[in-house]
Amino acid sequence: MMKKIIAGLLMLAVCGTAMAQIYKWVDEKGVTHYDQRSPQNVKSKEVQLHDGSTGATPPAPSGASPDSAKDKDRGFRQRQAQREKDAAKLAHDTEEREKKCAYMTGRLAELQRSRRVYETNANGERVYLDDQQRDKLQAQHEQEYNQNCK
């Protein structure tokens, strides 16, 4: 942080000396000129900046306003925050999908190796499925696995 401050101060010092004096003059054809050196044998005038210091101000980009840089920065920060949100949501969704696929893989393996399959009813009692019901449940799980996990 300290290095950045020192570098900034040095740049300001260099810029201040580089733009110390700007002169304006009109040549014999009526063309106005600006330069850091006053020409010899021509009447010239030192130009004042808006803040009262001497030197030329860099021209503002056409159509640019002081707020446009702030607006661009604000827009950049909003897009960056949205990208971070999207990345976090994608990571969460991926994790959830992986958990679901792991459960479904286990459930499919259980349905394939086991002949006696049951489900628990609302009273907490086991209700055993017959072969046709088990095959139907297995087909449903396989379809859901194929849609979401492959």
PDB file of C-alpha atoms in Angstrom:
ATOM      1  CA  MET A   1       0.000   0.000   0.000  1.00  0.00           C
ATOM      2  CA  MET A   2       2.794   2.386   0.897  1.00  0.00           C
ATOM      3  CA  LYS A   3       4.538   1.680  -2.413  1.00  0.00           C
ATOM      4  CA  LYS A   4       1.391   2.696  -4.293  1.00  0.00           C
ATOM      5  CA  ILE A   5       1.198   5.990  -2.417  1.00  0.00           C
ATOM      6  CA  ILE A   6       4.846   6.782  -3.095  1.00  0.00           C
ATOM      7  CA  ALA A   7       4.478   5.873  -6.777  1.00  0.00           C
ATOM      8  CA  GLY A   8       1.415   8.123  -7.035  1.00  0.00           C
ATOM      9  CA  LEU A   9       3.207  11.059  -5.445  1.00  0.00           C
ATOM     10  CA  LEU A  10       6.180  10.604  -7.773  1.00  0.00           C
ATOM     11  CA  MET A  11       3.866  10.535 -10.797  1.00  0.00           C
ATOM     12  CA  LEU A  12       2.196  13.756  -9.632  1.00  0.00           C
ATOM     13  CA  ALA A  13       5.568  15.428  -9.229  1.00  0.00           C
ATOM     14  CA  VAL A  14       6.658  14.331 -12.711  1.00  0.00           C
ATOM     15  CA  CYS A  15       3.376  15.413 -14.292  1.00  0.00           C
ATOM     16  CA  GLY A  16       3.547  18.782 -12.548  1.00  0.00           C
ATOM     17  CA  THR A  17       6.993  19.537 -13.907  1.00  0.00           C
ATOM     18  CA  ALA A  18       6.166  18.195 -17.359  1.00  0.00           C
ATOM     19  CA  MET A  19       3.160  20.496 -17.678  1.00  0.00           C
ATOM     20  CA  ALA A  20       4.637  23.504 -15.884  1.00  0.00           C
ATOM     21  CA  GLN A  21       4.254  25.995 -18.746  1.00  0.00           C
ATOM     22  CA  ILE A  22       2.170  25.962 -21.881  1.00  0.00           C
ATOM     23  CA  TYR A  23       2.307  28.829 -24.320  1.00  0.00           C
ATOM     24  CA  LYS A  24      -0.230  29.969 -26.890  1.00  0.00           C
ATOM     25  CA  TRP A  25       0.537  32.071 -29.963  1.00  0.00           C
ATOM     26  CA  VAL A  26      -0.904  32.897 -33.349  1.00  0.00           C
ATOM     27  CA  ASP A  27       1.297  32.640 -36.445  1.00  0.00           C
ATOM     28  CA  GLU A  28       1.311  34.992 -39.455  1.00  0.00           C
ATOM     29  CA  LYS A  29      -1.456  32.931 -41.139  1.00  0.00           C
ATOM     30  CA  GLY A  30      -3.786  33.309 -38.139  1.00  0.00           C
ATOM     31  CA  VAL A  31      -3.385  29.696 -36.919  1.00  0.00           C
ATOM     32  CA  THR A  32      -3.326  29.259 -33.125  1.00  0.00           C
ATOM     33  CA  HIS A  33      -0.549  27.060 -31.702  1.00  0.00           C
ATOM     34  CA  TYR A  34       0.154  25.600 -28.246  1.00  0.00           C
ATOM     35  CA  ASP A  35       3.563  24.386 -27.053  1.00  0.00           C
ATOM     36  CA  GLN A  36       5.675  23.939 -23.932  1.00  0.00           C
ATOM     37  CA  ARG A  37       8.331  26.272 -25.356  1.00  0.00           C
ATOM     38  CA  SER A  38       7.746  29.879 -26.238  1.00  0.00           C
ATOM     39  CA  PRO A  39       8.801  30.558 -29.839  1.00  0.00           C
ATOM     40  CA  GLN A  40      11.409  33.238 -30.511  1.00  0.00           C
ATOM     41  CA  ASN A  41      10.441  36.437 -32.328  1.00  0.00           C
ATOM     42  CA  VAL A  42       6.722  35.745 -31.776  1.00  0.00           C
ATOM     43  CA  LYS A  43       4.525  37.220 -29.096  1.00  0.00           C
ATOM     44  CA  SER A  44       3.159  34.337 -26.963  1.00  0.00           C
ATOM     45  CA  LYS A  45       0.995  34.074 -23.890  1.00  0.00           C
ATOM     46  CA  GLU A  46       1.161  31.560 -21.003  1.00  0.00           C
ATOM     47  CA  VAL A  47      -2.049  29.498 -20.730  1.00  0.00           C
ATOM     48  CA  GLN A  48      -3.807  29.077 -17.377  1.00  0.00           C
ATOM     49  CA  LEU A  49      -5.540  25.823 -16.403  1.00  0.00           C
ATOM     50  CA  HIS A  50      -9.042  25.763 -14.946  1.00  0.00           C
ATOM     51  CA  ASP A  51      -7.653  25.166 -11.461  1.00  0.00           C
ATOM     52  CA  GLY A  52      -5.370  28.192 -11.742  1.00  0.00           C
ATOM     53  CA  SER A  53      -2.124  26.325 -12.421  1.00  0.00           C
ATOM     54  CA  THR A  54      -0.218  26.692 -15.670  1.00  0.00           C
ATOM     55  CA  GLY A  55      -0.211  24.098 -18.443  1.00  0.00           C
ATOM     56  CA  ALA A  56      -2.677  22.553 -20.803  1.00  0.00           C
ATOM     57  CA  THR A  57      -5.616  20.458 -19.718  1.00  0.00           C
ATOM     58  CA  PRO A  58      -6.084  17.243 -21.608  1.00  0.00           C
ATOM     59  CA  PRO A  59      -9.191  17.359 -23.756  1.00  0.00           C
ATOM     60  CA  ALA A  60     -12.199  15.500 -22.385  1.00  0.00           C
ATOM     61  CA  PRO A  61     -13.448  12.620 -24.518  1.00  0.00           C
ATOM     62  CA  SER A  62     -16.409  13.692 -26.590  1.00  0.00           C
ATOM     63  CA  GLY A  63     -19.719  13.014 -24.892  1.00  0.00           C
ATOM     64  CA  ALA A  64     -17.998  12.045 -21.630  1.00  0.00           C
ATOM     65  CA  SER A  65     -19.192  13.485 -18.372  1.00  0.00           C
ATOM     66  CA  PRO A  66     -17.614  13.202 -14.928  1.00  0.00           C
ATOM     67  CA  ASP A  67     -20.450  10.861 -13.926  1.00  0.00           C
ATOM     68  CA  SER A  68     -19.844   8.458 -16.805  1.00  0.00           C
ATOM     69  CA  ALA A  69     -16.720   7.025 -15.152  1.00  0.00           C
ATOM     70  CA  LYS A  70     -18.649   6.550 -11.909  1.00  0.00           C
ATOM     71  CA  ASP A  71     -21.523   4.933 -13.809  1.00  0.00           C
ATOM     72  CA  LYS A  72     -19.138   2.615 -15.628  1.00  0.00           C
ATOM     73  CA  ASP A  73     -17.453   1.653 -12.353  1.00  0.00           C
ATOM     74  CA  ARG A  74     -20.810   1.054 -10.678  1.00  0.00           C
ATOM     75  CA  GLY A  75     -21.949  -1.063 -13.625  1.00  0.00           C
ATOM     76  CA  PHE A  76     -18.706  -3.052 -13.535  1.00  0.00           C
ATOM     77  CA  ARG A  77     -19.102  -3.720  -9.809  1.00  0.00           C
ATOM     78  CA  GLN A  78     -22.730  -4.797 -10.280  1.00  0.00           C
ATOM     79  CA  ARG A  79     -21.784  -7.192 -13.094  1.00  0.00           C
ATOM     80  CA  GLN A  80     -18.932  -8.559 -11.011  1.00  0.00           C
ATOM     81  CA  ALA A  81     -21.251  -9.138  -8.016  1.00  0.00           C
ATOM     82  CA  GLN A  82     -23.790 -10.851 -10.299  1.00  0.00           C
ATOM     83  CA  ARG A  83     -21.068 -13.139 -11.721  1.00  0.00           C
ATOM     84  CA  GLU A  84     -20.032 -14.084  -8.175  1.00  0.00           C
ATOM     85  CA  LYS A  85     -23.666 -14.795  -7.255  1.00  0.00           C
ATOM     86  CA  ASP A  86     -24.111 -16.908 -10.385  1.00  0.00           C
ATOM     87  CA  ALA A  87     -20.928 -18.868  -9.654  1.00  0.00           C
ATOM     88  CA  ALA A  88     -22.052 -19.524  -6.061  1.00  0.00           C
ATOM     89  CA  LYS A  89     -25.492 -20.668  -7.256  1.00  0.00           C
ATOM     90  CA  LEU A  90     -23.924 -22.941  -9.865  1.00  0.00           C
ATOM     91  CA  ALA A  91     -21.630 -24.475  -7.233  1.00  0.00           C
ATOM     92  CA  HIS A  92     -24.592 -25.014  -4.889  1.00  0.00           C
ATOM     93  CA  ASP A  93     -26.755 -26.512  -7.635  1.00  0.00           C
ATOM     94  CA  THR A  94     -23.911 -28.806  -8.716  1.00  0.00           C
ATOM     95  CA  GLU A  95     -23.413 -29.980  -5.145  1.00  0.00           C
ATOM     96  CA  GLU A  96     -27.136 -30.656  -4.722  1.00  0.00           C
ATOM     97  CA  ARG A  97     -27.272 -32.571  -8.013  1.00  0.00           C
ATOM     98  CA  GLU A  98     -24.278 -34.676  -7.003  1.00  0.00           C
ATOM     99  CA  LYS A  99     -25.937 -35.532  -3.667  1.00  0.00           C
ATOM    100  CA  LYS A 100     -29.169 -36.470  -5.432  1.00  0.00           C
ATOM    101  CA  CYS A 101     -27.326 -38.604  -7.985  1.00  0.00           C
ATOM    102  CA  ALA A 102     -25.395 -40.390  -5.240  1.00  0.00           C
ATOM    103  CA  TYR A 103     -28.681 -41.192  -3.468  1.00  0.00           C
ATOM    104  CA  MET A 104     -30.291 -42.377  -6.692  1.00  0.00           C
ATOM    105  CA  THR A 105     -27.281 -44.564  -7.533  1.00  0.00           C
ATOM    106  CA  GLY A 106     -27.576 -46.245  -4.140  1.00  0.00           C
ATOM    107  CA  ARG A 107     -31.330 -46.615  -4.444  1.00  0.00           C
ATOM    108  CA  LEU A 108     -31.033 -48.175  -7.920  1.00  0.00           C
ATOM    109  CA  ALA A 109     -28.384 -50.612  -6.697  1.00  0.00           C
ATOM    110  CA  GLU A 110     -30.650 -51.547  -3.801  1.00  0.00           C
ATOM    111  CA  LEU A 111     -33.629 -52.121  -6.111  1.00  0.00           C
ATOM    112  CA  GLN A 112     -31.533 -54.266  -8.482  1.00  0.00           C
ATOM    113  CA  ARG A 113     -29.945 -56.547  -5.860  1.00  0.00           C
ATOM    114  CA  SER A 114     -32.891 -56.915  -3.534  1.00  0.00           C
ATOM    115  CA  ARG A 115     -36.008 -58.962  -4.240  1.00  0.00           C
ATOM    116  CA  ARG A 116     -37.903 -57.831  -1.170  1.00  0.00           C
ATOM    117  CA  VAL A 117     -38.403 -54.071  -1.335  1.00  0.00           C
ATOM    118  CA  TYR A 118     -40.610 -52.069   0.971  1.00  0.00           C
ATOM    119  CA  GLU A 119     -41.765 -48.527   1.474  1.00  0.00           C
ATOM    120  CA  THR A 120     -42.826 -46.981   4.740  1.00  0.00           C
ATOM    121  CA  ASN A 121     -46.429 -45.781   4.946  1.00  0.00           C
ATOM    122  CA  ALA A 122     -47.788 -42.767   6.889  1.00  0.00           C
ATOM    123  CA  ASN A 123     -48.073 -44.869  10.061  1.00  0.00           C
ATOM    124  CA  GLY A 124     -44.413 -45.862   9.868  1.00  0.00           C
ATOM    125  CA  GLU A 125     -45.230 -49.440   8.876  1.00  0.00           C
ATOM    126  CA  ARG A 126     -43.403 -51.339   6.156  1.00  0.00           C
ATOM    127  CA  VAL A 127     -45.400 -52.054   3.036  1.00  0.00           C
ATOM    128  CA  TYR A 128     -43.697 -54.629   0.798  1.00  0.00           C
ATOM    129  CA  LEU A 129     -43.864 -54.197  -2.961  1.00  0.00           C
ATOM    130  CA  ASP A 130     -44.580 -57.052  -5.299  1.00  0.00           C
ATOM    131  CA  ASP A 131     -42.287 -57.715  -8.283  1.00  0.00           C
ATOM    132  CA  GLN A 132     -44.353 -55.611 -10.669  1.00  0.00           C
ATOM    133  CA  GLN A 133     -44.383 -52.616  -8.300  1.00  0.00           C
ATOM    134  CA  ARG A 134     -40.634 -52.983  -7.676  1.00  0.00           C
ATOM    135  CA  ASP A 135     -39.903 -53.102 -11.432  1.00  0.00           C
ATOM    136  CA  LYS A 136     -42.065 -50.025 -11.978  1.00  0.00           C
ATOM    137  CA  LEU A 137     -40.269 -48.140  -9.178  1.00  0.00           C
ATOM    138  CA  GLN A 138     -36.891 -49.211 -10.572  1.00  0.00           C
ATOM    139  CA  ALA A 139     -37.847 -47.989 -14.062  1.00  0.00           C
ATOM    140  CA  GLN A 140     -38.925 -44.620 -12.618  1.00  0.00           C
ATOM    141  CA  HIS A 141     -35.631 -44.241 -10.736  1.00  0.00           C
ATOM    142  CA  GLU A 142     -33.614 -45.212 -13.819  1.00  0.00           C
ATOM    143  CA  GLN A 143     -35.471 -42.653 -15.935  1.00  0.00           C
ATOM    144  CA  GLU A 144     -34.933 -39.907 -13.350  1.00  0.00           C
ATOM    145  CA  TYR A 145     -31.248 -40.887 -13.013  1.00  0.00           C
ATOM    146  CA  ASN A 146     -30.760 -40.787 -16.786  1.00  0.00           C
ATOM    147  CA  GLN A 147     -32.391 -37.356 -17.035  1.00  0.00           C
ATOM    148  CA  ASN A 148     -30.486 -35.731 -14.156  1.00  0.00           C
ATOM    149  CA  CYS A 149     -27.219 -37.565 -13.679  1.00  0.00           C
ATOM    150  CA  LYS A 150     -25.828 -38.387 -17.085  1.00  0.00           C
TER     151      LYS A 150
END
